[in-house]
Amino acid sequence: MKSLMRVGVLLAVTGLAGCVNKPPEPDNPYYAPIQPAQMQQPKAIDGAIYQAGAGMDLYSDGRAYRVGDILTVELTENTQSSKSASTSVGKDNSLSIGAPNVLGRDLSVFGNPLSASAESSSSFDGDGSSDMSNSLSGNITVTVHQVLPNGTMLVRGEKWLTLNQGDEYIRISGLVRRQDIGPNNSVESTRLADARISYSGTGAAHDANVMGWMSRFFISPLWPF
């Protein structure tokens, strides 16, 4: 019976660990390169020499402007935040009832005076602070997936780096104005609207930096103390 209980506890702990520690995130099709079938085909008829989609615009500046073009995003993210709060509350109550007297003598019951008194005191002190800073720099080349009617382009892409102890990846998506693209066909990440930037990894080095499920339980709101 004890052996069955031990097996049950072990299975429960293993199940909780599997629910809390998420497996490595696989390739996301959302960030996959755009397929040729999704690209905008020019409305032209192929001829003996001219082939639609294979021409070069001699007057173009080389910047991305159509679906399927590539664009380099320069990561220049640097954020810093600080917050502090302090609360102090106190309250004291005191109540006293003197013993009544008749003809100069205090009334009593079985020799006990009829006086009464009560006191209460309560206090609360709370102090909290938070200081966080993040920095991300580098380059990632993405693909134009959609061109909106106003010319704004939806770009997204990812970069994977395979290291000796696992993989690291960075994913980015957002909206870019063609006016913000530099002459070298690059744009700063701070110029992306509705930007989504994620940087993470897999492998032993990444797992070593993840807090265990039991430690997270003790600092979560579920812990009653």
Tab-separated table of C-alpha atoms in Angstrom:
chain	number	residue	atom	x	y	z
A	1	MET	CA	0.000	0.000	0.000
A	2	LYS	CA	2.805	2.405	0.894
A	3	SER	CA	4.532	1.586	-2.385
A	4	LEU	CA	1.396	2.498	-4.334
A	5	MET	CA	1.110	5.787	-2.466
A	6	ARG	CA	4.721	6.639	-3.238
A	7	VAL	CA	4.185	5.874	-6.922
A	8	GLY	CA	1.067	8.067	-6.920
A	9	VAL	CA	2.905	10.993	-5.342
A	10	LEU	CA	5.771	10.605	-7.811
A	11	LEU	CA	3.385	10.611	-10.769
A	12	ALA	CA	1.592	13.689	-9.432
A	13	VAL	CA	4.856	15.604	-9.001
A	14	THR	CA	5.991	14.569	-12.478
A	15	GLY	CA	2.681	15.696	-13.947
A	16	LEU	CA	2.898	19.087	-12.245
A	17	ALA	CA	6.438	19.563	-13.487
A	18	GLY	CA	5.348	18.736	-17.016
A	19	CYS	CA	2.485	21.224	-16.838
A	20	VAL	CA	4.602	24.088	-15.516
A	21	ASN	CA	7.806	23.632	-17.546
A	22	LYS	CA	6.836	24.167	-21.161
A	23	PRO	CA	8.667	22.206	-23.845
A	24	PRO	CA	10.908	24.089	-26.279
A	25	GLU	CA	8.914	26.078	-28.804
A	26	PRO	CA	9.174	24.551	-32.292
A	27	ASP	CA	9.352	26.396	-35.588
A	28	ASN	CA	6.415	28.763	-35.957
A	29	PRO	CA	4.871	28.841	-39.464
A	30	TYR	CA	3.823	32.436	-38.830
A	31	TYR	CA	7.441	33.566	-39.223
A	32	ALA	CA	8.222	31.325	-42.202
A	33	PRO	CA	9.396	33.006	-45.442
A	34	ILE	CA	6.671	33.944	-47.864
A	35	GLN	CA	5.985	31.422	-50.587
A	36	PRO	CA	6.194	32.287	-54.310
A	37	ALA	CA	2.485	31.551	-54.736
A	38	GLN	CA	1.689	34.339	-52.244
A	39	MET	CA	3.752	36.986	-53.996
A	40	GLN	CA	2.069	39.633	-56.113
A	41	GLN	CA	2.533	38.759	-59.737
A	42	PRO	CA	2.841	41.673	-62.173
A	43	LYS	CA	0.045	41.970	-64.690
A	44	ALA	CA	2.042	41.525	-67.837
A	45	ILE	CA	2.202	39.023	-70.663
A	46	ASP	CA	5.387	37.039	-71.156
A	47	GLY	CA	7.061	37.555	-74.501
A	48	ALA	CA	9.955	36.048	-76.375
A	49	ILE	CA	12.449	38.227	-74.488
A	50	TYR	CA	10.539	39.858	-71.635
A	51	GLN	CA	9.477	37.640	-68.748
A	52	ALA	CA	7.041	39.000	-66.173
A	53	GLY	CA	8.536	39.139	-62.704
A	54	ALA	CA	12.132	38.892	-63.920
A	55	GLY	CA	12.704	42.498	-64.891
A	56	MET	CA	14.878	45.076	-63.131
A	57	ASP	CA	13.719	48.559	-62.264
A	58	LEU	CA	16.620	50.804	-63.250
A	59	TYR	CA	15.086	53.733	-61.403
A	60	SER	CA	14.425	51.938	-58.113
A	61	ASP	CA	16.444	52.776	-55.005
A	62	GLY	CA	16.642	49.150	-53.869
A	63	ARG	CA	14.369	49.539	-50.876
A	64	ALA	CA	11.751	46.952	-50.046
A	65	TYR	CA	8.292	47.904	-51.266
A	66	ARG	CA	6.459	44.753	-52.385
A	67	VAL	CA	5.499	41.348	-51.012
A	68	GLY	CA	8.461	39.019	-50.944
A	69	ASP	CA	11.131	41.727	-50.655
A	70	ILE	CA	13.585	41.467	-47.790
A	71	LEU	CA	14.393	44.147	-45.249
A	72	THR	CA	17.037	44.367	-42.536
A	73	VAL	CA	15.858	45.409	-39.073
A	74	GLU	CA	18.468	46.945	-36.765
A	75	LEU	CA	17.681	46.012	-33.172
A	76	THR	CA	18.205	49.065	-30.985
A	77	GLU	CA	15.933	48.246	-28.057
A	78	ASN	CA	16.818	49.764	-24.703
A	79	THR	CA	14.185	50.092	-21.984
A	80	GLN	CA	14.404	50.944	-18.314
A	81	SER	CA	11.702	51.218	-15.686
A	82	SER	CA	11.624	51.910	-11.967
A	83	LYS	CA	8.757	51.854	-9.485
A	84	SER	CA	8.456	52.115	-5.728
A	85	ALA	CA	5.549	52.206	-3.311
A	86	SER	CA	5.226	52.570	0.455
A	87	THR	CA	2.092	52.294	2.596
A	88	SER	CA	1.660	52.776	6.342
A	89	VAL	CA	-1.666	52.553	8.192
A	90	GLY	CA	-2.287	52.669	11.947
A	91	LYS	CA	-5.335	52.825	14.220
A	92	ASP	CA	-5.722	52.920	18.018
A	93	ASN	CA	-8.998	52.591	19.966
A	94	SER	CA	-9.592	53.021	23.676
A	95	LEU	CA	-12.823	52.666	25.679
A	96	SER	CA	-13.284	53.132	29.423
A	97	ILE	CA	-16.499	52.920	31.511
A	98	GLY	CA	-16.260	53.995	35.103
A	99	ALA	CA	-18.083	52.222	37.906
A	100	PRO	CA	-21.365	53.930	38.837
A	101	ASN	CA	-21.833	54.986	42.440
A	102	VAL	CA	-24.826	55.619	44.641
A	103	LEU	CA	-24.556	57.864	47.687
A	104	GLY	CA	-20.812	57.960	47.294
A	105	ARG	CA	-20.381	54.200	47.116
A	106	ASP	CA	-19.377	52.262	43.963
A	107	LEU	CA	-21.845	49.648	42.864
A	108	SER	CA	-20.502	46.118	42.633
A	109	VAL	CA	-21.731	42.621	41.875
A	110	PHE	CA	-20.497	39.924	44.223
A	111	GLY	CA	-17.702	42.222	45.236
A	112	ASN	CA	-16.637	42.991	41.646
A	113	PRO	CA	-16.827	46.611	40.467
A	114	LEU	CA	-19.031	47.444	37.505
A	115	SER	CA	-16.289	49.377	35.667
A	116	ALA	CA	-15.017	48.209	32.248
A	117	SER	CA	-12.325	49.190	29.748
A	118	ALA	CA	-11.196	48.042	26.292
A	119	GLU	CA	-8.260	48.889	24.065
A	120	SER	CA	-7.323	47.868	20.512
A	121	SER	CA	-4.479	48.695	18.211
A	122	SER	CA	-3.774	47.736	14.588
A	123	SER	CA	-1.095	48.719	12.102
A	124	PHE	CA	0.075	47.827	8.630
A	125	ASP	CA	3.336	48.663	6.870
A	126	GLY	CA	4.037	47.792	3.253
A	127	ASP	CA	7.019	48.629	1.089
A	128	GLY	CA	7.760	47.529	-2.474
A	129	SER	CA	10.130	48.504	-5.240
A	130	SER	CA	10.914	47.350	-8.769
A	131	ASP	CA	13.805	48.236	-11.058
A	132	MET	CA	14.176	46.637	-14.497
A	133	SER	CA	16.257	47.344	-17.590
A	134	ASN	CA	16.489	45.532	-20.928
A	135	SER	CA	18.801	45.910	-23.904
A	136	LEU	CA	18.785	44.159	-27.268
A	137	SER	CA	21.059	44.932	-30.202
A	138	GLY	CA	21.906	43.243	-33.475
A	139	ASN	CA	20.440	42.742	-36.944
A	140	ILE	CA	17.809	40.456	-38.391
A	141	THR	CA	16.603	40.313	-41.977
A	142	VAL	CA	12.868	39.826	-42.461
A	143	THR	CA	10.433	39.459	-45.352
A	144	VAL	CA	7.572	41.695	-46.473
A	145	HIS	CA	4.403	39.628	-46.078
A	146	GLN	CA	1.757	42.216	-46.873
A	147	VAL	CA	1.478	45.719	-48.300
A	148	LEU	CA	-1.460	47.705	-46.942
A	149	PRO	CA	-3.450	50.131	-49.118
A	150	ASN	CA	-1.635	53.117	-47.564
A	151	GLY	CA	1.775	51.652	-48.450
A	152	THR	CA	2.628	50.437	-44.941
A	153	MET	CA	4.298	47.030	-45.021
A	154	LEU	CA	3.803	44.121	-42.652
A	155	VAL	CA	7.166	42.438	-42.094
A	156	ARG	CA	8.130	39.433	-40.025
A	157	GLY	CA	10.852	36.841	-39.770
A	158	GLU	CA	13.094	34.868	-37.449
A	159	LYS	CA	16.728	33.899	-36.997
A	160	TRP	CA	17.983	30.668	-35.419
A	161	LEU	CA	21.484	30.103	-34.103
A	162	THR	CA	22.576	26.551	-33.343
A	163	LEU	CA	25.169	26.491	-30.548
A	164	ASN	CA	26.997	23.632	-28.870
A	165	GLN	CA	24.586	23.645	-25.917
A	166	GLY	CA	21.320	24.331	-27.695
A	167	ASP	CA	19.606	26.789	-30.030
A	168	GLU	CA	18.866	30.488	-29.731
A	169	TYR	CA	16.315	32.324	-31.792
A	170	ILE	CA	14.922	35.800	-32.266
A	171	ARG	CA	11.567	36.599	-33.848
A	172	ILE	CA	10.206	39.941	-34.927
A	173	SER	CA	7.111	41.292	-36.647
A	174	GLY	CA	5.629	44.740	-37.142
A	175	LEU	CA	4.520	47.474	-39.523
A	176	VAL	CA	7.036	49.605	-41.432
A	177	ARG	CA	6.606	52.812	-43.397
A	178	ARG	CA	8.655	52.984	-46.558
A	179	GLN	CA	9.741	56.504	-45.571
A	180	ASP	CA	11.520	55.068	-42.520
A	181	ILE	CA	13.670	52.669	-44.550
A	182	GLY	CA	17.248	53.865	-44.978
A	183	PRO	CA	19.256	53.939	-48.222
A	184	ASN	CA	20.878	50.606	-47.275
A	185	ASN	CA	17.435	48.941	-47.069
A	186	SER	CA	17.404	48.821	-43.274
A	187	VAL	CA	15.148	50.215	-40.560
A	188	GLU	CA	15.549	50.594	-36.797
A	189	SER	CA	13.371	48.392	-34.623
A	190	THR	CA	12.111	51.483	-32.796
A	191	ARG	CA	10.448	52.522	-36.068
A	192	LEU	CA	8.274	49.397	-36.185
A	193	ALA	CA	4.633	49.893	-35.276
A	194	ASP	CA	2.848	47.173	-33.310
A	195	ALA	CA	6.217	45.452	-32.947
A	196	ARG	CA	6.497	41.965	-31.506
A	197	ILE	CA	10.056	41.002	-30.583
A	198	SER	CA	10.945	37.785	-28.789
A	199	TYR	CA	14.352	36.360	-27.914
A	200	SER	CA	14.728	32.963	-26.314
A	201	GLY	CA	16.468	29.635	-26.713
A	202	THR	CA	16.518	25.930	-26.028
A	203	GLY	CA	19.007	23.500	-24.545
A	204	ALA	CA	20.915	23.037	-21.305
A	205	ALA	CA	22.012	26.675	-20.930
A	206	HIS	CA	18.433	27.878	-21.305
A	207	ASP	CA	17.014	25.270	-18.914
A	208	ALA	CA	19.581	26.219	-16.246
A	209	ASN	CA	18.132	29.756	-16.139
A	210	VAL	CA	14.534	28.587	-15.619
A	211	MET	CA	13.170	28.548	-12.064
A	212	GLY	CA	11.786	25.204	-10.928
A	213	TRP	CA	8.046	24.675	-10.639
A	214	MET	CA	8.133	24.325	-6.850
A	215	SER	CA	10.099	27.563	-6.398
A	216	ARG	CA	7.616	29.372	-8.649
A	217	PHE	CA	4.730	27.960	-6.612
A	218	PHE	CA	6.103	29.423	-3.366
A	219	ILE	CA	6.303	32.942	-4.876
A	220	SER	CA	2.997	32.742	-6.753
A	221	PRO	CA	-0.354	34.142	-5.537
A	222	LEU	CA	-1.461	30.537	-4.917
A	223	TRP	CA	0.845	30.317	-1.883
A	224	PRO	CA	-1.383	31.441	1.046
A	225	PHE	CA	1.404	32.640	3.359
